[in-house]
Coordinates of C-alpha atoms and ligand atoms in Angstrom, one line a residue:
Chain A
M1 CA -32.4 -22.2 40.4
T2 CA -30.6 -19.6 38.3
S3 CA -33.1 -16.9 38.7
P4 CA -32.1 -13.5 40.2
A5 CA -32.5 -12.6 43.8
P6 CA -36.1 -12.8 45.0
E7 CA -36.6 -9.1 45.6
T8 CA -35.8 -8.2 42.1
Q9 CA -37.4 -11.2 40.5
A10 CA -40.8 -10.6 38.9
I11 CA -43.7 -12.4 40.5
L12 CA -45.1 -13.1 37.1
A13 CA -43.0 -13.4 34.0
V14 CA -44.7 -14.2 30.6
H15 CA -42.3 -14.9 27.8
G16 CA -43.1 -15.1 24.1
L17 CA -46.5 -16.6 24.6
E18 CA -48.4 -17.9 21.6
V19 CA -51.9 -19.2 21.9
V20 CA -54.3 -20.8 19.4
Y21 CA -58.0 -21.7 19.8
S22 CA -59.3 -24.8 18.2
D23 CA -55.9 -25.7 16.8
V24 CA -56.1 -23.0 14.1
I25 CA -57.1 -19.6 15.4
L26 CA -53.9 -17.8 16.4
V27 CA -54.8 -15.2 18.9
L28 CA -51.6 -14.4 20.9
R29 CA -48.6 -13.9 18.7
G30 CA -45.7 -13.8 21.1
V31 CA -46.6 -11.8 24.2
S32 CA -44.1 -11.0 26.9
L33 CA -45.0 -9.2 30.1
D34 CA -43.7 -8.9 33.6
V35 CA -45.4 -8.1 36.9
P36 CA -42.8 -7.0 39.4
R37 CA -43.3 -8.2 43.0
G38 CA -45.6 -5.8 44.8
A39 CA -46.5 -3.8 41.7
I40 CA -49.8 -2.9 40.0
V41 CA -49.4 -3.5 36.3
A42 CA -52.0 -2.4 33.8
L43 CA -52.8 -4.2 30.6
L44 CA -54.7 -2.1 28.1
G45 CA -56.1 -2.9 24.7
A46 CA -59.3 -2.7 22.7
N47 CA -61.9 -5.4 22.5
G48 CA -60.5 -8.5 20.9
A49 CA -56.9 -7.6 21.5
G50 CA -56.3 -10.8 23.3
K51 CA -56.2 -9.6 27.0
T52 CA -58.6 -12.2 28.3
T53 CA -56.9 -14.9 26.3
L54 CA -53.6 -13.9 27.9
L55 CA -55.2 -14.3 31.4
R56 CA -56.6 -17.6 30.4
A57 CA -53.2 -18.8 29.2
I58 CA -51.7 -17.7 32.5
T59 CA -54.3 -19.3 34.8
G60 CA -54.9 -22.5 32.9
L61 CA -58.3 -21.8 31.7
L62 CA -57.5 -22.1 28.0
R63 CA -58.6 -25.8 27.9
V64 CA -62.1 -24.8 28.7
H65 CA -62.2 -22.8 25.5
R66 CA -60.4 -25.3 23.4
G67 CA -57.3 -23.2 23.4
A68 CA -53.7 -24.1 23.9
I69 CA -50.3 -22.6 24.4
T70 CA -48.2 -23.4 21.4
K71 CA -45.1 -21.4 22.3
G72 CA -43.6 -19.5 25.2
T73 CA -43.6 -19.8 29.0
V74 CA -45.3 -18.5 32.1
Q75 CA -43.3 -18.2 35.3
F76 CA -44.9 -17.6 38.6
D77 CA -42.6 -16.7 41.5
G78 CA -39.6 -18.2 39.7
S79 CA -41.1 -21.5 38.7
S80 CA -42.8 -22.5 35.5
I81 CA -46.6 -22.8 35.6
T82 CA -47.0 -23.1 31.8
G83 CA -50.0 -25.3 31.1
L84 CA -50.8 -26.0 34.8
D85 CA -54.4 -26.6 35.6
P86 CA -56.4 -23.8 37.2
A87 CA -56.7 -25.3 40.7
A88 CA -52.9 -25.8 40.9
V89 CA -52.4 -22.2 39.8
V90 CA -54.8 -21.0 42.5
R91 CA -52.9 -23.1 45.1
K92 CA -49.6 -21.6 44.1
G93 CA -51.0 -18.1 45.0
M94 CA -52.4 -16.6 41.9
S95 CA -56.1 -15.7 41.7
Q96 CA -58.3 -14.1 39.1
V97 CA -61.4 -12.1 38.8
M98 CA -62.9 -13.1 35.5
E99 CA -64.4 -10.7 33.0
G100 CA -68.1 -10.1 33.6
R101 CA -67.8 -10.8 37.4
R102 CA -69.3 -14.3 37.1
V103 CA -70.5 -14.5 40.7
F104 CA -72.5 -17.6 41.6
A105 CA -75.8 -15.8 41.3
E106 CA -77.9 -18.6 42.9
L107 CA -75.7 -18.8 45.9
T108 CA -75.6 -16.4 48.8
V109 CA -72.7 -13.9 49.4
D110 CA -71.3 -16.1 52.1
E111 CA -71.6 -19.2 49.9
N112 CA -69.8 -17.4 47.1
L113 CA -66.9 -16.6 49.5
K114 CA -67.0 -20.2 50.8
A115 CA -66.7 -21.5 47.2
G116 CA -63.8 -19.0 46.7
G117 CA -61.9 -20.5 49.6
F118 CA -62.3 -24.1 48.2
T119 CA -58.6 -24.7 47.8
R120 CA -57.8 -23.9 51.5
R121 CA -58.6 -26.2 54.4
D122 CA -57.3 -24.3 57.4
K123 CA -60.4 -22.9 59.2
A124 CA -58.6 -20.1 61.0
E125 CA -56.9 -18.9 57.8
L126 CA -60.2 -19.0 56.0
R127 CA -61.8 -17.0 58.8
D128 CA -59.1 -14.4 58.5
S129 CA -59.6 -14.1 54.8
Y130 CA -63.3 -13.8 55.3
D131 CA -62.9 -11.0 57.9
R132 CA -60.5 -9.3 55.6
V133 CA -63.0 -9.3 52.7
M134 CA -65.8 -8.1 55.0
T135 CA -63.6 -5.2 56.2
L136 CA -62.7 -4.3 52.6
F137 CA -66.3 -4.5 51.5
P138 CA -68.7 -3.4 54.2
K139 CA -71.5 -3.5 51.7
L140 CA -71.1 -7.3 51.4
Q141 CA -71.1 -7.5 55.2
D142 CA -74.6 -6.0 55.2
R143 CA -75.8 -8.5 52.6
H144 CA -73.8 -11.6 53.5
K145 CA -76.9 -13.8 53.6
Q146 CA -78.4 -12.4 50.4
T147 CA -78.5 -14.3 47.1
A148 CA -75.7 -12.9 45.0
G149 CA -77.9 -12.5 42.0
Y150 CA -79.8 -9.7 43.7
L151 CA -76.8 -7.6 44.3
S152 CA -76.1 -4.5 42.2
G153 CA -73.4 -4.7 39.5
G154 CA -70.9 -2.9 41.7
E155 CA -71.6 -5.2 44.6
Q156 CA -71.3 -8.2 42.4
Q157 CA -67.9 -7.0 41.3
M158 CA -66.8 -6.6 44.9
L159 CA -68.1 -10.0 45.6
A160 CA -66.1 -11.4 42.7
I161 CA -63.0 -9.7 44.0
G162 CA -63.7 -10.9 47.5
R163 CA -64.2 -14.4 46.3
A164 CA -60.7 -14.3 44.7
L165 CA -59.3 -12.8 47.9
M166 CA -60.6 -15.9 49.8
Q167 CA -57.7 -17.7 48.1
S168 CA -55.3 -15.3 49.8
P169 CA -53.4 -14.7 46.5
R170 CA -50.0 -13.1 46.2
L171 CA -50.9 -12.1 42.7
L172 CA -54.4 -11.0 41.7
L173 CA -55.5 -10.8 38.0
L174 CA -58.4 -8.6 37.3
D175 CA -60.2 -8.7 34.0
E176 CA -62.0 -5.4 33.3
P177 CA -63.4 -4.9 36.8
S178 CA -64.8 -1.5 35.8
L179 CA -66.8 -2.8 32.8
G180 CA -70.4 -1.6 32.8
L181 CA -70.1 0.2 36.2
A182 CA -71.1 3.8 37.0
P183 CA -68.2 6.2 37.4
L184 CA -68.6 6.4 41.2
I185 CA -68.4 2.7 41.5
V186 CA -65.4 2.6 39.2
E187 CA -63.7 5.0 41.6
Q188 CA -64.5 2.7 44.5
I189 CA -63.1 -0.3 42.6
R190 CA -60.0 1.7 41.9
E191 CA -59.4 2.5 45.5
I192 CA -60.0 -1.2 46.5
V193 CA -57.4 -2.3 44.0
V194 CA -55.0 0.2 45.6
D195 CA -55.9 -1.1 49.1
I196 CA -55.4 -4.7 48.1
N197 CA -52.1 -3.9 46.6
S198 CA -50.9 -2.0 49.6
Q199 CA -51.7 -5.0 51.7
G200 CA -49.0 -6.9 49.8
T201 CA -50.8 -8.4 46.8
S202 CA -49.3 -7.8 43.3
V203 CA -51.9 -6.9 40.7
L204 CA -52.3 -7.4 37.0
L205 CA -55.1 -5.1 36.0
V206 CA -56.7 -5.6 32.6
E207 CA -58.8 -2.6 31.6
Q208 CA -60.2 -0.6 28.8
N209 CA -60.7 2.3 31.1
A210 CA -57.1 3.5 30.7
T211 CA -57.4 6.6 32.8
M212 CA -58.5 4.5 35.8
A213 CA -55.9 1.8 35.3
L214 CA -52.9 4.0 34.5
S215 CA -53.6 6.3 37.4
I216 CA -52.7 3.6 39.8
A217 CA -50.4 1.4 37.7
D218 CA -46.7 1.3 38.2
Y219 CA -46.3 0.0 34.7
G220 CA -48.5 -0.6 31.8
Y221 CA -48.7 -2.6 28.6
V222 CA -50.8 -2.0 25.5
M223 CA -52.0 -4.9 23.4
E224 CA -53.3 -4.9 19.8
N225 CA -54.0 -8.0 17.7
G226 CA -52.4 -10.4 20.0
R227 CA -49.2 -8.5 20.5
V228 CA -47.8 -6.0 23.0
V229 CA -47.4 -2.8 21.0
K230 CA -46.3 -0.5 23.7
D231 CA -45.2 -0.5 27.3
G232 CA -43.8 1.8 29.9
P233 CA -44.3 3.3 33.4
G234 CA -47.9 4.2 34.2
Q235 CA -47.4 7.9 34.2
E236 CA -45.5 7.9 31.0
L237 CA -48.3 6.0 29.2
L238 CA -50.9 8.3 30.7
N239 CA -49.1 11.2 29.1
D240 CA -48.5 9.4 25.9
K241 CA -50.2 11.0 22.8
D242 CA -51.3 7.7 21.3
I243 CA -52.7 6.4 24.5
Q244 CA -54.5 9.7 25.1
E245 CA -56.1 9.5 21.7
F246 CA -57.0 5.8 21.6
Y247 CA -58.1 5.3 25.1
L248 CA -58.8 8.7 26.6
G249 CA -60.5 10.2 23.7
V250 CA -58.6 13.5 23.8
G251 CA -55.9 15.1 21.7
E252 CA -55.9 16.3 18.1
A253 CA -58.4 13.7 17.0
G254 CA -60.9 15.2 19.5
R255 CA -63.9 13.1 20.2
K256 CA -63.9 11.3 16.9
S257 CA -65.3 7.8 16.7
F258 CA -63.1 5.6 18.8
R259 CA -62.8 3.0 16.0
D260 CA -61.8 5.4 13.3
V261 CA -59.0 6.9 15.3
K262 CA -57.9 3.6 16.4
T263 CA -57.6 1.9 13.0
Y264 CA -56.1 4.9 11.4
R265 CA -53.6 5.4 14.2
R266 CA -52.8 1.7 14.5
R267 CA -51.8 1.5 10.8
K268 CA -49.9 4.7 11.0
R269 CA -47.8 4.0 14.0
W270 CA -47.8 0.6 15.4
S271 CA -48.0 -1.9 12.7
A272 CA -45.4 -0.5 10.4
Chain B
M1 CA -111.4 -42.5 55.3
T2 CA -109.4 -45.5 56.5
D3 CA -108.8 -46.5 52.9
F4 CA -107.7 -43.0 52.0
L5 CA -105.2 -42.9 54.9
Q6 CA -103.8 -46.3 54.0
L7 CA -103.5 -45.5 50.3
S8 CA -101.9 -42.1 51.1
F9 CA -99.3 -43.7 53.3
A10 CA -98.5 -46.2 50.6
G11 CA -98.4 -43.4 48.1
L12 CA -96.0 -41.4 50.2
A13 CA -93.7 -44.4 50.5
L14 CA -93.8 -44.9 46.7
G15 CA -93.3 -41.2 46.3
A16 CA -90.2 -41.4 48.5
L17 CA -88.8 -44.1 46.2
Y18 CA -89.4 -42.0 43.2
A19 CA -87.8 -39.1 45.0
L20 CA -84.7 -41.1 45.7
V21 CA -84.4 -42.1 42.0
A22 CA -85.2 -38.6 40.9
L23 CA -82.6 -37.0 43.3
G24 CA -79.8 -39.1 41.7
F25 CA -80.9 -38.0 38.3
V26 CA -81.2 -34.4 39.2
I27 CA -77.8 -34.3 40.9
I28 CA -76.1 -35.6 37.8
Y29 CA -78.1 -33.3 35.5
K30 CA -77.4 -30.2 37.6
A31 CA -73.7 -30.8 38.1
T32 CA -72.7 -32.2 34.7
G33 CA -75.6 -31.4 32.4
V34 CA -76.0 -35.1 31.5
I35 CA -79.4 -36.6 31.2
N36 CA -78.7 -39.9 32.7
F37 CA -80.9 -42.7 31.4
A38 CA -78.8 -45.2 33.3
Q39 CA -80.2 -44.2 36.6
G40 CA -82.5 -47.2 36.7
G41 CA -79.5 -49.3 36.0
L42 CA -77.8 -47.9 39.2
V43 CA -81.0 -48.8 41.1
L44 CA -80.8 -52.3 39.8
L45 CA -77.1 -52.6 40.5
G46 CA -77.5 -51.1 44.0
G47 CA -80.2 -53.6 44.9
Y48 CA -78.1 -56.6 43.7
L49 CA -75.0 -55.3 45.4
T50 CA -76.8 -55.1 48.7
Y51 CA -78.1 -58.6 48.1
N52 CA -74.6 -59.8 47.5
V53 CA -73.0 -58.0 50.4
H54 CA -75.7 -59.4 52.7
H55 CA -76.1 -62.9 51.4
T56 CA -72.8 -63.8 49.9
W57 CA -70.5 -61.9 52.2
G58 CA -72.7 -62.5 55.2
V59 CA -72.8 -58.8 56.3
P60 CA -75.8 -58.0 58.6
F61 CA -78.6 -56.5 56.5
Y62 CA -78.6 -53.0 58.0
L63 CA -74.9 -52.8 57.5
S64 CA -75.0 -54.2 54.0
I65 CA -77.0 -51.2 52.8
P66 CA -74.4 -48.5 53.5
V67 CA -71.6 -50.9 52.2
A68 CA -73.5 -51.4 49.0
M69 CA -74.2 -47.6 48.8
I70 CA -70.5 -47.0 48.9
L71 CA -69.8 -49.7 46.3
C72 CA -72.5 -48.5 43.9
G73 CA -71.2 -44.9 44.5
M74 CA -67.8 -46.0 43.4
V75 CA -69.2 -47.7 40.3
G76 CA -71.0 -44.4 39.5
A77 CA -67.8 -42.4 39.9
A78 CA -65.9 -44.9 37.8
V79 CA -68.5 -44.7 35.1
E80 CA -68.2 -41.0 35.1
R81 CA -64.5 -41.1 35.0
V82 CA -64.1 -43.8 32.3
V83 CA -67.0 -43.1 30.1
L84 CA -68.8 -39.8 30.6
R85 CA -65.7 -37.6 31.0
R86 CA -64.8 -38.5 27.4
M87 CA -68.1 -37.3 26.3
V88 CA -67.7 -33.7 27.6
G89 CA -68.4 -31.3 24.8
Q90 CA -70.1 -33.9 22.6
P91 CA -73.7 -33.3 21.4
V92 CA -76.4 -33.9 24.0
F93 CA -78.0 -36.6 21.9
A94 CA -74.7 -38.6 21.8
V95 CA -74.4 -38.3 25.5
I96 CA -78.0 -39.6 26.0
M97 CA -77.3 -42.5 23.8
V98 CA -74.2 -43.4 25.8
T99 CA -76.2 -43.4 29.0
I100 CA -78.8 -45.6 27.4
G101 CA -76.0 -47.9 26.3
L102 CA -74.8 -47.9 29.9
L103 CA -78.2 -49.0 31.0
F104 CA -78.0 -52.1 28.8
V105 CA -74.5 -52.9 29.9
I106 CA -75.4 -52.7 33.6
E107 CA -78.5 -54.8 33.0
Q108 CA -76.4 -57.4 31.3
V109 CA -73.9 -57.5 34.0
V110 CA -76.5 -57.8 36.7
T111 CA -78.5 -60.6 35.0
G112 CA -75.3 -62.3 34.0
T113 CA -74.1 -62.3 37.5
W114 CA -77.3 -62.9 39.5
G115 CA -79.7 -64.3 37.0
F116 CA -83.3 -63.5 36.3
N117 CA -84.9 -65.2 39.2
R118 CA -86.7 -63.3 41.9
L119 CA -84.4 -63.3 44.9
N120 CA -85.3 -62.8 48.5
M121 CA -83.7 -59.5 49.7
G122 CA -83.5 -60.8 53.2
D123 CA -84.8 -57.7 54.8
P124 CA -86.3 -57.9 58.3
W125 CA -89.5 -56.1 57.4
G126 CA -91.2 -58.6 55.1
I127 CA -94.9 -58.0 54.9
K128 CA -95.2 -56.9 58.6
K129 CA -97.8 -54.4 59.4
F130 CA -98.6 -52.1 62.3
T131 CA -101.8 -50.4 63.1
V132 CA -102.6 -46.8 64.1
G133 CA -106.2 -46.6 65.1
D134 CA -107.9 -48.7 62.6
V135 CA -105.4 -47.9 59.8
Q136 CA -103.1 -50.7 58.8
L137 CA -99.6 -49.5 57.6
S138 CA -96.8 -51.6 56.4
V139 CA -93.4 -51.5 58.2
V140 CA -91.4 -51.4 55.0
N141 CA -93.3 -48.3 53.9
L142 CA -92.5 -46.6 57.1
W143 CA -88.9 -47.4 56.8
T144 CA -88.8 -46.2 53.2
I145 CA -90.3 -42.9 54.2
M146 CA -88.0 -42.5 57.1
L147 CA -84.8 -43.4 55.2
A148 CA -85.8 -41.1 52.3
A149 CA -86.4 -38.3 54.7
L150 CA -83.0 -38.9 56.2
V151 CA -81.4 -38.8 52.8
M152 CA -83.2 -35.6 52.0
A153 CA -82.1 -34.0 55.2
G154 CA -78.6 -35.1 54.5
F155 CA -78.8 -33.6 51.0
F156 CA -80.0 -30.3 52.4
L157 CA -77.2 -30.1 55.0
F158 CA -74.6 -31.2 52.6
F159 CA -75.5 -28.7 49.9
R160 CA -76.1 -25.9 52.3
Y161 CA -73.2 -26.2 54.6
S162 CA -70.4 -28.4 53.4
R163 CA -67.4 -27.1 51.5
L164 CA -67.9 -29.8 48.8
G165 CA -71.6 -29.3 48.6
V166 CA -71.3 -25.5 48.1
A167 CA -68.6 -26.2 45.5
M168 CA -71.0 -28.5 43.7
R169 CA -73.7 -25.9 43.5
A170 CA -71.1 -23.3 42.4
T171 CA -69.9 -25.7 39.6
A172 CA -73.5 -26.4 38.6
F173 CA -74.2 -22.7 38.2
D174 CA -71.0 -21.6 36.4
Q175 CA -68.5 -24.3 35.7
E176 CA -65.7 -22.0 34.3
A177 CA -66.0 -19.6 37.2
A178 CA -65.8 -22.5 39.6
I179 CA -62.7 -23.9 37.9
A180 CA -61.2 -20.4 37.9
N181 CA -61.6 -20.3 41.7
G182 CA -59.7 -23.5 42.1
I183 CA -62.6 -25.9 42.4
S184 CA -61.9 -29.2 40.7
A185 CA -64.8 -29.8 38.3
R186 CA -63.7 -33.4 37.8
R187 CA -64.1 -34.1 41.4
V188 CA -67.5 -32.5 41.4
F189 CA -68.6 -34.6 38.4
A190 CA -67.3 -37.8 39.9
L191 CA -68.9 -37.0 43.2
S192 CA -72.3 -36.3 41.6
W193 CA -72.3 -39.8 40.0
A194 CA -71.2 -41.3 43.3
I195 CA -74.1 -39.7 45.1
A196 CA -76.5 -40.8 42.4
G197 CA -75.2 -44.3 42.8
A198 CA -75.6 -44.2 46.5
V199 CA -79.2 -43.0 46.6
A200 CA -80.1 -45.3 43.7
T201 CA -78.9 -48.2 45.9
L202 CA -81.2 -47.2 48.7
A203 CA -84.1 -47.0 46.2
G204 CA -83.2 -50.4 44.9
V205 CA -83.1 -52.0 48.4
M206 CA -86.4 -50.5 49.4
L207 CA -88.1 -51.5 46.2
A208 CA -87.0 -55.1 46.6
S209 CA -87.9 -55.2 50.3
G210 CA -91.2 -55.8 52.0
G211 CA -91.9 -59.0 50.2
S212 CA -91.6 -57.8 46.6
G213 CA -88.3 -59.5 46.1
L214 CA -85.3 -58.6 44.0
S215 CA -85.6 -59.0 40.2
P216 CA -84.3 -57.1 37.2
E217 CA -87.7 -55.5 36.9
I218 CA -86.9 -53.0 39.6
E219 CA -85.0 -50.9 37.1
F220 CA -88.4 -49.9 35.6
V221 CA -89.0 -47.7 38.6
A222 CA -86.9 -45.2 36.7
L223 CA -89.5 -45.0 34.0
L224 CA -92.1 -44.0 36.6
A225 CA -89.7 -41.7 38.4
F226 CA -89.3 -39.8 35.1
P227 CA -92.6 -38.0 35.3
A228 CA -91.6 -37.0 38.9
I229 CA -88.3 -35.5 37.6
I230 CA -89.9 -33.6 34.8
L231 CA -92.7 -32.5 37.1
G232 CA -90.4 -31.1 39.7
G233 CA -88.0 -29.6 37.2
L234 CA -84.9 -31.3 35.9
D235 CA -82.5 -29.1 37.9
S236 CA -84.2 -28.9 41.2
P237 CA -83.6 -31.4 44.1
A238 CA -86.5 -30.0 46.0
G239 CA -88.6 -30.4 42.9
A240 CA -87.5 -34.0 42.6
V241 CA -88.8 -34.7 46.1
L242 CA -92.1 -32.9 45.6
G243 CA -92.5 -34.4 42.1
G244 CA -91.8 -37.9 43.5
V245 CA -94.4 -37.5 46.3
I246 CA -97.0 -36.1 43.9
I247 CA -96.5 -39.0 41.4
G248 CA -96.4 -41.6 44.2
L249 CA -99.7 -40.4 45.7
T250 CA -101.3 -40.0 42.3
Q251 CA -100.4 -43.5 41.3
T252 CA -101.5 -45.2 44.6
L253 CA -104.7 -43.3 44.9
T254 CA -105.6 -44.0 41.3
A255 CA -104.8 -47.7 41.8
G256 CA -107.1 -47.6 44.9
Y257 CA -110.1 -45.7 43.6
Q258 CA -110.1 -45.9 39.8
P259 CA -111.4 -49.5 39.7
R260 CA -114.2 -48.5 41.9
Y261 CA -115.2 -45.2 40.3
A262 CA -113.9 -45.4 36.8
D263 CA -113.4 -49.0 35.9
W264 CA -113.9 -48.3 32.2
L265 CA -110.4 -46.8 32.2
G266 CA -109.1 -50.3 32.3
N267 CA -106.4 -52.2 34.2
G268 CA -103.1 -50.5 34.9
F269 CA -104.4 -47.0 34.5
S270 CA -102.6 -46.1 37.6
S271 CA -99.2 -46.4 35.9
V272 CA -100.5 -44.1 33.1
M273 CA -101.9 -41.5 35.5
P274 CA -98.4 -40.1 36.5
Y275 CA -97.9 -39.2 32.9
V276 CA -101.3 -37.6 32.6
V277 CA -100.5 -35.5 35.7
M278 CA -97.1 -34.7 34.2
I279 CA -98.5 -33.5 30.9
V280 CA -101.1 -31.4 32.6
I281 CA -98.6 -29.7 34.9
L282 CA -96.1 -29.1 32.0
L283 CA -98.9 -27.4 30.0
I284 CA -99.2 -24.9 32.9
R285 CA -95.5 -24.7 33.9
P286 CA -93.3 -25.9 31.0
Y287 CA -90.2 -26.0 33.2
G288 CA -91.8 -28.0 36.0
L289 CA -92.8 -26.9 39.4
F290 CA -89.3 -25.8 40.5
G291 CA -87.4 -25.9 37.3
T292 CA -85.7 -22.8 36.0
K293 CA -85.9 -21.7 32.4
E294 CA -82.7 -19.7 32.6
V295 CA -81.4 -19.2 36.0
R296 CA -78.5 -16.9 35.1
R297 CA -78.9 -13.4 36.1
V298 CA -80.6 -10.6 34.2
Ligands
LIG1 N1 -62.9 -19.6 22.5 C1 -62.5 -18.9 21.5 N2 -62.3 -19.5 20.3 C2 -61.9 -18.8 19.2 N3 -61.5 -17.5 19.2 C3 -61.6 -16.9 20.4 C4 -62.1 -17.5 21.6 N4 -62.1 -16.7 22.6 C5 -61.6 -15.5 22.1 N5 -61.4 -15.6 20.7 C6 -60.9 -14.6 19.9 O1 -59.6 -14.2 20.3 C7 -59.5 -12.8 20.2 C8 -59.1 -12.2 21.5 O2 -60.2 -12.3 22.4 P1 -60.1 -11.9 23.9 O3 -58.9 -12.5 24.4 O4 -61.4 -12.1 24.5 O5 -59.8 -10.3 23.8 P2 -60.0 -9.1 24.8 O6 -60.1 -9.7 26.2 O7 -58.8 -8.3 24.7 O8 -61.2 -8.4 24.4 C9 -60.8 -12.3 19.6 O9 -60.6 -12.1 18.2 C10 -61.7 -13.4 19.9 O10 -62.7 -13.4 18.9
LIG2 MG1 -61.7 -9.5 27.5

């Protein structure tokens, strides 16, 4: 292979991705993005920007939504995974936590984790992953026999993350893990993401909560209308005037309606 | 009292048969969302396959059952793969019509291959009876109840503890989330049809045993299993079992007592009674005894 040395090579490299739904609805218009090995990368953007679509395109879930990649490539660990089916992607070492948690509410916590480990057969390895999840989420340990549907929102998010960790991924994709959770829980989720990352898993973190995401991200991207409109190191984006206004609700615009600021600003700066 | 015990035992055996048919139906519905009207066809095919394995290939009877279960399971998986998979995302009505079409095809294949004549299953049970106290019970009914109980225990263990069983339940609950976690939905779909084919085979064998003989009519068991399915709740295996038992008992007890106490209801009322019970229960619980309106959280 002609790729650069493994240490410098990105674990995930998305290049010029175009995605359409139902053959006609163009949603991604040439998105490129890198997740360096070992990094946390944040992907920001308002509702409808195409963040979830990008994750679907990476993980092979587009087909479920009658979507398809029409242009571009996705490389994982130096080899192309463009258009691979989701199970194959998981086997290669990339896992995702879908938007809205999507735990198997009728199954117990343990059964959810068992389902998460479906792609792996080695009992000892599965046991290790299970123990790791339980150490990471003591709350799940207390409720491991409970039906997942009865867990709180925060616990369900932890279960969804734990379920993905059962696949022992080298790259974890998280789609708005803080959505709908109380600030205290969001803080916990934040720390968990840092923990997971420090244990050697690279992370692509999709968020609307930019403060949270950028505070732990090495690098960030901002999407609007199916394009990446801004990117830079986490700290830099955190201090960026536009970002502050659009996502943090501070700055000259004050606490104006989110939408107003956004459309005004978007026209003014990014879509010129 | 003797009458009652005898009738109840027969009713339980009949209920076990309905439960087997209903289980296959529920598994497919739960995993794939398909309402499979061809389930009676699988019962038919399973019965004839067993006959063929036993009589034509000369395999001992008890062994011919598991062999035929595997064969019919493979047919089920193949049907899913070749036909139903192409119907994913099509309107429910179209999918139902396809399964009805399948029923006719299976019927045609079976009668074309084995004819319309009543065949002797060759089971060792025949019309043998045994007595407990002064109650006379038929051997085939005892076997039916035991085998059905075994299958149900197997189901329970499989869905509770096995990797594939848990994956099937996960897929039934949220297909996309299951796929996202690396579970192959295709395998789950095929497997659910295979299981349905296997349990249908057992139902077919037991229906045709005990002196009744094997004929194309056995597929009609599915019509009577239907109230059991609706009664228990379309998506509940436990409901399928309970519904089956209720309907079986209802039918047998009606057949035993109605001519004596309510003769004016006419002949064959016992096959109508399950539907009456079904309607009454649905009026009280529209989603069946165990069925769920919308299981998904909050
Ligand atoms: N299955 C689908 N079919 C057609 N359009 C879709 C589908 N899913 C999402 N979209 C559209 O794609 C755009 C991006 O959606 P999404 O990727 O969910 O954005 P985000 O995750 O950033 O909120 C939206 O305009 C949405 O309406
Ligand atoms: Mg989204």
